Amino acid sequence: MIIGHRQVERNGIFYMIRSAVREDAAELSAVRLQIDGETENMERRQGEGFISPEGFEEIIRKDTEASRNLFLVAEVEGRIAGFARCEGSVLSRNAHKVEFGICILRVFWGYGIGYSLLQQATSWADSHGIVKIGLTVLETNRLSRSTAGSDSKPRGSSKKTSCWQTVHIITRWLWADLLIR
């Protein structure tokens, strides 16, 4: 799915939230690899699950064609600062939900880029009949856990995946407000 771009200014920088395009593939590959080495908040260690530029081209192509997928990038002065994806299912019984993933280069933390990507994704979901956005977050990633819950009605669960890691699954039900009214 392709969406229009949105300009944002926060804490003295300007950035643009837009759909990923094929020309972003090489930079996305490098940015993802760098982010995996900058933080313990990702499920991967640096180099694990590496996606080549060609792999990103294929993901971008599929996300552009699929009505239940969205691939967003945050661009600062012509440089990709981070990205987010919503991946839906081709199964009709799961058409109401997507899985959300997000990562931001450490140098751009504190500028609201992650929040802006999440806001754009939830706006897209609202307008496309998607009522559930799932985000799996490591217990050590307290910022993502708090951000995901602050803009929504989170329904969470936790599961122990090993002796050192707990995964929190945060779900936003977009129609929860309708049930309350």
XYZ file of C-alpha atoms in Angstrom:
181
model
C 0.000 0.000 0.000
C 1.265 3.461 -0.877
C 0.340 6.516 1.205
C 1.066 10.214 0.829
C 4.000 11.727 2.679
C 3.774 13.803 5.856
C 6.245 16.458 7.026
C 7.003 16.699 10.738
C 9.113 19.146 12.787
C 10.177 18.258 16.292
C 13.024 19.351 18.554
C 14.677 21.330 15.795
C 14.690 18.765 12.994
C 12.385 18.266 10.042
C 11.594 14.798 8.785
C 9.245 13.184 6.327
C 7.151 10.050 6.846
C 6.478 8.368 3.496
C 5.998 5.014 1.833
C 9.138 3.044 1.031
C 10.138 2.911 -2.622
C 12.403 0.498 -4.495
C 15.263 3.018 -4.485
C 15.355 2.806 -0.662
C 16.315 -0.891 -0.630
C 20.120 -0.593 -0.316
C 19.912 2.056 2.398
C 17.240 0.100 4.292
C 19.494 -2.955 4.314
C 22.361 -0.930 5.799
C 20.117 0.929 8.282
C 18.559 -2.301 9.589
C 21.989 -3.862 10.063
C 23.212 -0.753 11.919
C 20.140 -0.563 14.171
C 20.519 -4.211 15.171
C 24.005 -3.359 16.461
C 22.967 -0.179 18.281
C 20.410 -1.554 20.727
C 19.392 -4.599 22.727
C 15.731 -3.761 22.008
C 15.562 -5.740 18.768
C 14.900 -9.478 18.627
C 17.950 -9.893 16.393
C 21.625 -9.404 17.045
C 23.581 -7.536 14.395
C 23.830 -9.674 11.258
C 21.150 -12.180 12.277
C 18.322 -12.428 9.770
C 20.194 -10.117 7.386
C 18.070 -8.744 4.535
C 20.002 -7.828 1.397
C 19.073 -4.867 -0.827
C 17.429 -7.366 -3.192
C 15.452 -8.775 -0.277
C 14.232 -5.297 0.630
C 13.280 -4.641 -3.001
C 11.050 -7.725 -2.873
C 9.517 -6.707 0.472
C 8.826 -3.192 -0.839
C 7.269 -4.614 -4.026
C 5.006 -6.972 -2.067
C 4.038 -4.304 0.477
C 3.221 -1.849 -2.313
C 0.930 -4.360 -4.022
C -0.785 -5.749 -0.910
C -3.765 -3.870 0.472
C -3.054 -5.131 4.019
C 0.662 -4.227 4.117
C 2.330 -0.878 4.711
C 6.036 -0.013 4.608
C 6.920 3.450 5.924
C 10.261 5.230 6.136
C 11.261 8.297 8.096
C 13.643 10.491 6.119
C 15.796 13.272 7.580
C 17.651 15.465 5.079
C 17.568 12.757 2.426
C 18.738 10.017 4.833
C 16.590 7.172 6.167
C 16.387 7.568 9.939
C 14.111 4.605 10.564
C 11.258 2.571 9.224
C 8.104 0.692 10.183
C 6.054 -2.047 8.612
C 2.558 -3.376 8.985
C 2.223 -6.876 7.611
C -1.237 -8.303 7.111
C -2.426 -11.738 6.118
C -3.878 -13.051 2.875
C -6.272 -15.202 4.926
C -9.760 -13.707 4.990
C -10.299 -14.535 8.670
C -7.189 -12.544 9.557
C -7.884 -9.574 7.280
C -8.743 -7.448 10.332
C -5.231 -7.535 11.833
C -1.598 -6.690 11.073
C 1.742 -7.189 12.788
C 3.689 -3.985 13.377
C 7.464 -3.584 13.504
C 9.569 -0.463 13.890
C 13.205 0.595 14.238
C 14.948 3.971 14.450
C 18.655 4.793 14.226
C 19.928 5.715 17.696
C 21.168 9.167 16.561
C 17.517 10.044 15.814
C 16.017 8.889 19.128
C 14.177 11.656 20.992
C 12.679 13.375 17.945
C 9.333 11.583 17.978
C 10.090 9.659 14.792
C 8.897 6.337 16.213
C 5.738 7.951 17.518
C 5.105 9.602 14.128
C 5.552 6.274 12.333
C 3.166 4.592 14.778
C 0.654 7.425 14.387
C 0.779 7.183 10.578
C 0.389 3.392 10.719
C -2.627 3.565 13.037
C -4.224 6.246 10.873
C -3.742 4.001 7.831
C -5.199 1.040 9.757
C -8.230 3.071 10.840
C -8.985 4.021 7.241
C -8.523 0.492 5.849
C -10.743 -1.554 8.156
C -7.897 -2.969 10.218
C -8.967 -3.291 13.834
C -5.988 -5.021 15.419
C -2.310 -4.039 15.375
C 0.065 -6.433 17.118
C 3.535 -5.515 18.334
C 5.902 -7.977 19.987
C 8.323 -6.199 22.318
C 11.177 -7.514 24.447
C 10.776 -6.816 28.151
C 13.943 -4.693 28.119
C 12.395 -2.306 25.576
C 10.497 -0.157 28.046
C 10.172 2.843 25.702
C 8.320 0.867 23.038
C 6.141 -0.774 25.644
C 5.073 2.588 27.032
C 4.668 4.279 23.621
C 2.549 1.482 22.188
C 0.249 1.635 25.169
C -0.047 5.411 25.375
C -1.879 5.912 22.062
C -4.232 2.969 22.328
C -6.150 0.591 24.488
C -3.489 -2.073 24.895
C -4.364 -5.671 25.535
C -1.148 -7.334 26.514
C 0.190 -10.708 27.372
C 3.609 -11.943 28.293
C 5.367 -15.217 27.746
C 8.706 -16.496 28.908
C 10.805 -17.494 25.890
C 13.950 -18.376 27.811
C 15.505 -17.824 31.209
C 16.632 -14.294 30.243
C 13.968 -12.916 27.955
C 10.296 -12.131 28.359
C 8.340 -11.076 25.287
C 5.403 -8.711 25.660
C 2.733 -8.828 23.008
C 0.893 -5.533 22.758
C -2.296 -5.370 20.762
C -4.324 -2.336 19.850
C -7.986 -2.991 19.190
C -9.229 -0.038 17.159
C -12.882 -0.787 17.804
C -12.540 -1.077 21.585
C -13.900 2.476 21.960
C -17.095 1.466 20.152
C -17.759 -1.288 22.657
C -17.473 1.157 25.553
C -19.953 3.678 24.119
